[in-house]
Tab-separated table of C-alpha atoms in Angstrom:
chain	number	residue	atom	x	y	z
V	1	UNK	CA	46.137	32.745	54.476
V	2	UNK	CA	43.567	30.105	53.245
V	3	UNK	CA	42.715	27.543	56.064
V	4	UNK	CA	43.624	23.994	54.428
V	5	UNK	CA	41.262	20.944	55.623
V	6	UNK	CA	43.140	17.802	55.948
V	7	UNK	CA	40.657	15.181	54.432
V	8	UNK	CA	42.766	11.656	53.895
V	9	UNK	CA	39.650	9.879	53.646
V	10	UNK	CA	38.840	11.914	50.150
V	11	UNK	CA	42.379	12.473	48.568
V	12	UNK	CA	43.853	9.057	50.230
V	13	UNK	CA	40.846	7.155	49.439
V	14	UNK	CA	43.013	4.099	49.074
V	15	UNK	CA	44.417	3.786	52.128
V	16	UNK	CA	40.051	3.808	52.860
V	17	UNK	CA	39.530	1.049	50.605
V	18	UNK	CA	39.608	-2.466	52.704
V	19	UNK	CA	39.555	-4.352	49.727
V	20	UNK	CA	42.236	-2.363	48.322
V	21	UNK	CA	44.593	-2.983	50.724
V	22	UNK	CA	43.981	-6.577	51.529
V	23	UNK	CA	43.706	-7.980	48.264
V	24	UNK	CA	46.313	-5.073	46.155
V	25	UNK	CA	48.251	-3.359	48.102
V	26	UNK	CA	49.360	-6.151	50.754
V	27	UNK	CA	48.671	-8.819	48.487
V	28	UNK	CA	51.820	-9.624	46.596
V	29	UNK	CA	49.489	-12.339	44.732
V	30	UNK	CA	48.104	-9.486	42.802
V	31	UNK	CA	51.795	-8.288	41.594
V	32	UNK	CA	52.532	-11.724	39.704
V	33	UNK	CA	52.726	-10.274	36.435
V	34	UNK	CA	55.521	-7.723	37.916
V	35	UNK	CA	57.029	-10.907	39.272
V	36	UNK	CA	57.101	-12.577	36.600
V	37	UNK	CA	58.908	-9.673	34.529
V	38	UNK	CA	61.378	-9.536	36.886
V	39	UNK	CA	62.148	-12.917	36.247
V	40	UNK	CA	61.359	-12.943	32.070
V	41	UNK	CA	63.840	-12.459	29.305
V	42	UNK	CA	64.385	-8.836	28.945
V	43	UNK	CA	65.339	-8.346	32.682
V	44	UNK	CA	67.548	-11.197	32.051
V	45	UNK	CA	69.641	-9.108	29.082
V	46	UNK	CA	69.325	-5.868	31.330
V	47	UNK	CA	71.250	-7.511	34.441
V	48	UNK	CA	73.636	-9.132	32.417
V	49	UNK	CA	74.445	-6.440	30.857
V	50	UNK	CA	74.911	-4.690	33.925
V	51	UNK	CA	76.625	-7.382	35.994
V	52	UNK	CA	79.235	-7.301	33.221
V	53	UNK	CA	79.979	-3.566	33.754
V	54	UNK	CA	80.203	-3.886	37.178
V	55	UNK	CA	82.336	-6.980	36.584
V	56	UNK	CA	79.920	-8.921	39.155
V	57	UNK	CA	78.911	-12.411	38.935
V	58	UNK	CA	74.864	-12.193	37.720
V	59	UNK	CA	73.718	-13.972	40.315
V	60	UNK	CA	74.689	-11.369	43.076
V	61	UNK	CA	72.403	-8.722	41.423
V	62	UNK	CA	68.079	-8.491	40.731
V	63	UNK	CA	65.484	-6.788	39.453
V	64	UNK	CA	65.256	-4.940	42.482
V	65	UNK	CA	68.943	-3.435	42.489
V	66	UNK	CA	69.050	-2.980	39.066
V	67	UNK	CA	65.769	-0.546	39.143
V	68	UNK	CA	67.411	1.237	42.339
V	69	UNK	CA	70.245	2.247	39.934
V	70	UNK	CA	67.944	2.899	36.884
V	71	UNK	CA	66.054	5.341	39.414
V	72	UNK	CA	68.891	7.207	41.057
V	73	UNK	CA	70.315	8.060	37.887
V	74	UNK	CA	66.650	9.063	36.489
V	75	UNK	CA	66.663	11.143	40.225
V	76	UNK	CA	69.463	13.240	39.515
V	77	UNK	CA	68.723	13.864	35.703
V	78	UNK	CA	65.615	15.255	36.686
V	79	UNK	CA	65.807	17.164	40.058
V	80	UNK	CA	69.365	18.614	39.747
V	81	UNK	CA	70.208	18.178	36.044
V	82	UNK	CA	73.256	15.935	36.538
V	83	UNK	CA	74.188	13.012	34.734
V	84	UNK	CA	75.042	10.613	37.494
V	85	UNK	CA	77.669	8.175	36.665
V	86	UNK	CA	74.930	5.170	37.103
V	87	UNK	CA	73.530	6.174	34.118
V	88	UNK	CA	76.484	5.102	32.457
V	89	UNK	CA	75.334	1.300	33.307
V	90	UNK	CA	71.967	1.857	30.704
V	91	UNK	CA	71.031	1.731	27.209
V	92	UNK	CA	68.401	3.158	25.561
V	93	UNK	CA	66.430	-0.026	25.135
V	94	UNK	CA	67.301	-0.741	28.904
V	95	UNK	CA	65.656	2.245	30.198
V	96	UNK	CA	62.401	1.253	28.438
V	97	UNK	CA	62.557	-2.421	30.160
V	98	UNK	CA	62.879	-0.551	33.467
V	99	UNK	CA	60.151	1.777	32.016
V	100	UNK	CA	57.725	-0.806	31.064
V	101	UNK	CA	58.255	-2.930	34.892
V	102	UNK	CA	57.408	0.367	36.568
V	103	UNK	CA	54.273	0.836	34.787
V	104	UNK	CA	53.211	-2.699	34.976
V	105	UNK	CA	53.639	-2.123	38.676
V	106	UNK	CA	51.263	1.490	38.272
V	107	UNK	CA	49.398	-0.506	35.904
V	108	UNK	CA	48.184	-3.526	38.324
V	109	UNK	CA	48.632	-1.337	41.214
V	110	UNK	CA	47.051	1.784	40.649
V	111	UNK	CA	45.492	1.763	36.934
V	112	UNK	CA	43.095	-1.016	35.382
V	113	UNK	CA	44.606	-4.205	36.638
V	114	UNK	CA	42.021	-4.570	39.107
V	115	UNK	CA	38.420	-2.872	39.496
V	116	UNK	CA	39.078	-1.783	42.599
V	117	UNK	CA	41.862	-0.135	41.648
V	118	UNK	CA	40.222	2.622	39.946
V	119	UNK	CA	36.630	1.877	41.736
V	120	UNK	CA	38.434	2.927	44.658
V	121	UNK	CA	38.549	6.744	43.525
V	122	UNK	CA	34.803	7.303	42.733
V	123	UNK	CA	34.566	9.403	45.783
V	124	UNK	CA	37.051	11.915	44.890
V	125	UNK	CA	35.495	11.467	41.441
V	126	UNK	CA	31.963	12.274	42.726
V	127	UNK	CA	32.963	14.928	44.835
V	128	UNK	CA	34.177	16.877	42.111
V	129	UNK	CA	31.235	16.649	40.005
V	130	UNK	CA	29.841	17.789	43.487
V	131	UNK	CA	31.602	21.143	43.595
V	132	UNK	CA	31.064	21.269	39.575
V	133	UNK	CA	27.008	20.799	40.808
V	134	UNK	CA	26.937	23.727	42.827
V	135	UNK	CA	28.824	26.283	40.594
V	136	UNK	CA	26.015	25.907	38.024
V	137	UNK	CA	23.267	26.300	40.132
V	138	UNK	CA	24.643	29.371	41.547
V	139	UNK	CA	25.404	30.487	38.419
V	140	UNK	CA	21.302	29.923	37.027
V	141	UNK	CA	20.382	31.841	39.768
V	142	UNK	CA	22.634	34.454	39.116
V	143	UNK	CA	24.497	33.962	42.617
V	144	UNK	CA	27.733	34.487	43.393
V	145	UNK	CA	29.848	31.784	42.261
V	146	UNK	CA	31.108	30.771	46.405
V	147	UNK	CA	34.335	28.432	45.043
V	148	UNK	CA	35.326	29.635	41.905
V	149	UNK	CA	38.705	28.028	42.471
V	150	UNK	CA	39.192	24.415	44.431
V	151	UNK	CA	42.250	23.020	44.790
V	152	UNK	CA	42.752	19.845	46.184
V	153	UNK	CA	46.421	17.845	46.143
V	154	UNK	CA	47.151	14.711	46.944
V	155	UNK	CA	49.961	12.005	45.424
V	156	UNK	CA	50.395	10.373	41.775
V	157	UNK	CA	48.566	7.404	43.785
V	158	UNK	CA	45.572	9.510	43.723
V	159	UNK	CA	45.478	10.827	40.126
V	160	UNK	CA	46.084	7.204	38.663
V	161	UNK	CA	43.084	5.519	39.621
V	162	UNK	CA	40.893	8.577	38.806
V	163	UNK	CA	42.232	9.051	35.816
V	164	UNK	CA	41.918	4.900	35.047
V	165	UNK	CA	38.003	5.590	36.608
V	166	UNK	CA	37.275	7.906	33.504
V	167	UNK	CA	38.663	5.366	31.090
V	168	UNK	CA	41.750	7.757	30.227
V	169	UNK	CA	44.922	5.826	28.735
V	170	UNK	CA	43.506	2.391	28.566
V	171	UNK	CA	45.108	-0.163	25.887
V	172	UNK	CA	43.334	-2.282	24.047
V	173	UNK	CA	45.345	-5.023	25.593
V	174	UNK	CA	46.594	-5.419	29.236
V	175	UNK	CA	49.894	-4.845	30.605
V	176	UNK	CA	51.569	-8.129	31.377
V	177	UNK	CA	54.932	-9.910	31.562
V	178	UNK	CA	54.674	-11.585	28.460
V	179	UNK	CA	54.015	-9.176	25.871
V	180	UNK	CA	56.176	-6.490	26.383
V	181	UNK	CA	57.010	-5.858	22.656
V	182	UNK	CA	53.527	-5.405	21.475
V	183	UNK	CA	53.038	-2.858	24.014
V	184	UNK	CA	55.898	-0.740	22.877
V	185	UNK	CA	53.346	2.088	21.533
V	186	UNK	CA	51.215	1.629	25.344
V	187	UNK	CA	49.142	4.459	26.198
V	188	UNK	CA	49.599	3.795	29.839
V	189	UNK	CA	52.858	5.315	30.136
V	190	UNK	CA	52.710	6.294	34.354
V	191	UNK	CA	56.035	8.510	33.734
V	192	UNK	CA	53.895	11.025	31.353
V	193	UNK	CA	50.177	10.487	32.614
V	194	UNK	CA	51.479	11.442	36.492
V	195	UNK	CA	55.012	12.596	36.044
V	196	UNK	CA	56.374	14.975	39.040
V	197	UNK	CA	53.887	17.532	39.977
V	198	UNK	CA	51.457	15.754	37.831
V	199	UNK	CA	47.879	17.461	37.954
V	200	UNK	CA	44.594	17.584	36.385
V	201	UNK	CA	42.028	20.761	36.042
V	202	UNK	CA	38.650	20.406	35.724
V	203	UNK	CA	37.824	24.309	33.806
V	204	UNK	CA	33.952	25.181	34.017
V	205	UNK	CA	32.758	27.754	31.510
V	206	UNK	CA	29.526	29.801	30.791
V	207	UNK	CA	29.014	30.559	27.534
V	208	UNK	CA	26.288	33.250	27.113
V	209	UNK	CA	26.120	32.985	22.418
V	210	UNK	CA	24.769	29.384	22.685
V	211	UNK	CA	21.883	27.867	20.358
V	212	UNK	CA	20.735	25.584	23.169
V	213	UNK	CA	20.465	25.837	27.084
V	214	UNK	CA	22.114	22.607	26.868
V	215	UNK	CA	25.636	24.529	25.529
V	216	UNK	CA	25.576	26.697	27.950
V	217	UNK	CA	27.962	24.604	30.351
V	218	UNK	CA	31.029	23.712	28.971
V	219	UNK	CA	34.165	21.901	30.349
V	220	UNK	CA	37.730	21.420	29.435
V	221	UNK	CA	39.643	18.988	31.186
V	222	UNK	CA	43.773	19.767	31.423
V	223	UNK	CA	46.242	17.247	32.323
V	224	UNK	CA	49.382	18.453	33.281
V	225	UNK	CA	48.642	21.728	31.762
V	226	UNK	CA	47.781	19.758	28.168
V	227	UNK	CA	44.067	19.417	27.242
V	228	UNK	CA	42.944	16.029	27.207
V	229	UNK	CA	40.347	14.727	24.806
V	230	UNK	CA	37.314	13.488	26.070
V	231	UNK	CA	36.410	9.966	25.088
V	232	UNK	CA	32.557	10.524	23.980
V	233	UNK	CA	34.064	12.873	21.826
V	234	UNK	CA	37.492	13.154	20.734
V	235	UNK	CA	36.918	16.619	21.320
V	236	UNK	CA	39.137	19.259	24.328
V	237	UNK	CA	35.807	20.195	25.508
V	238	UNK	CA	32.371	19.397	26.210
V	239	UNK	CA	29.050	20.299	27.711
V	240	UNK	CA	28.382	20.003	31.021
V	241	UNK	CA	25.240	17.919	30.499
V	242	UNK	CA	26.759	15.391	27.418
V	243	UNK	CA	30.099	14.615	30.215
V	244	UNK	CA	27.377	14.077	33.009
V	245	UNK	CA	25.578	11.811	30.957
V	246	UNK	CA	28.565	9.956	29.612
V	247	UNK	CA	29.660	9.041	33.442
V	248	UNK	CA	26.004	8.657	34.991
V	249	UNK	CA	26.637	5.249	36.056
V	250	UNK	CA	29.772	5.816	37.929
V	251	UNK	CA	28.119	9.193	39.560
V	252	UNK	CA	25.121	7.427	40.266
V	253	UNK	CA	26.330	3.768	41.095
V	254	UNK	CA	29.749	3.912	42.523
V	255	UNK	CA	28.856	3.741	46.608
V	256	UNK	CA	32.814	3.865	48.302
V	257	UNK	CA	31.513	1.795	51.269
V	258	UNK	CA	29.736	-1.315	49.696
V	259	UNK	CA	32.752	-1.149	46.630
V	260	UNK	CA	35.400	-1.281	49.340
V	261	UNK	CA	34.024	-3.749	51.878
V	262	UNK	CA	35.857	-7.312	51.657
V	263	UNK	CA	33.744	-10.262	51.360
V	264	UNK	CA	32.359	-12.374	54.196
V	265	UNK	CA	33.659	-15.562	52.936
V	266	UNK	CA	36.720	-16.781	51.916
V	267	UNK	CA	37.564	-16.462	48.637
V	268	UNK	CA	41.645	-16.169	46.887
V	269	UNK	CA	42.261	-12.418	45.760
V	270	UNK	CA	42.337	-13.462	42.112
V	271	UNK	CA	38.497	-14.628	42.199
V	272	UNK	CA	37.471	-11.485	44.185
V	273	UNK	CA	39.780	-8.972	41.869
């Protein structure tokens, strides 16, 4: 019987974001390299391949059909636990071509493509350390904690760019059209980093045997129920103080308003992105 506040300017930050939207999400300028792997040589085999099944001519299928198929029979495999007979139309090696053009879509869209991708999200990102804030304070002065649990829930868009904010699954090398073999061992994989029901924990602990006051915070982050290493560390937890320190600059410099405002002049999106 929990009252549930409807806040779409915190969880849908990106529909918030001016610059977002203008130059990302209604730019398709900004999706070129998803373009252009539409077009490439691997989407080439995939619908010929499939055109011949279907015993169509090539030229009366694309990209866009092709990944409609891929996805309805990826639909019913996972939601009802059917093979549906468009799976039949798909390799191995095609599902990771139609793999790899969904996450360069997630990848320019949603993950480090752009800045302002993941820029977008350091209000949600803020407001958590927020809540994480007040839980210690009450906790030195021996208060009541007043939210031990928060849960907030919003979309895979949402968790992306956070997760892209705090540097998590970033390749050495960017996602692009042209050099989808190298990336065969990607990090960014969108299907495992925000799969269905995708969702991250921020855990808060006190531990009372410490040898310094600075130990006695500690946090674990989980992603989808699987402990993620931090990057300062390499380690599945951390004090409070070293994680605060290690993301001062986006806690202290990311202001939502000035990051998503679109510039006065005109500029192409490429030069402002």
């Amino acid at each position: 019987e929990e009252e549930v506040e409807v806040n779409d300017a915190l969880m849908r930050f990106f529909d918030h974001c001016a610059k977002f939207v203008a130059l990302v999400e209604e730019n398709e300028a900004a999706m070129c390299q998803v373009h252009a792997f539409k077009e490439g040589p691997e989407m080439r085999k995939v619908l010929e391949k499939v055109a011949s099944a279907l015993c169509l001519p090539v030229e009366e299928l694309n990209a866009d059909l092709v990944q409609v198929a891929f996805l309805t029979c990826s639909y019913e495999l996972a939601i009802k636990n059917v093979t549906s007979p468009w799976c039949s139309l798909f390799t191995e090696e095609d599902a990771k071509v139609l793999e790899y053009l969904n996450d360069l879509k997630q990848y320019w869209k949603r993950g480090y493509g752009y800045a302002i991708n993941s820029r977008s999200s350091c209000i949600l990102f803020q407001d958590i350390f927020q809540h994480l804030d007040k839980a210690v304070e009450e906790s030195k002065s021996s208060k009541p904690i007043s939210s031990p649990l928060i849960v907030q829930v919003g979309h895979a868009e949402t968790l992306q760019p956070l997760l892209a904010l705090m540097g998590f699954f970033k390749d050495k090398e960017p996602l692009k059209a042209n050099n989808y073999l190298r990336q065969a061992h990607r990090k960014f994989r969108s299907g495992r980093i925000v799969p269905y029901a995708a969702n991250l924990v921020f855990v808060l602990y006190h531990c009372d045997q410490v040898k310094t006051s600075r130990e006695e915070y500690q946090v674990q982050m989980l992603l989808n129920e699987k402990p993620l290493s931090f990057l300062h560390s390499n380690e599945t937890i951390s004090t409070y103080a070293d994680l605060k320190d290690y993301y001062r600059d986006i806690l202290e410099n990311c202001h939502f308003k000035e990051e998503c405002e679109l510039p006065k002049i005109n500029t192409t999106a490429v030069d402002e992105l």
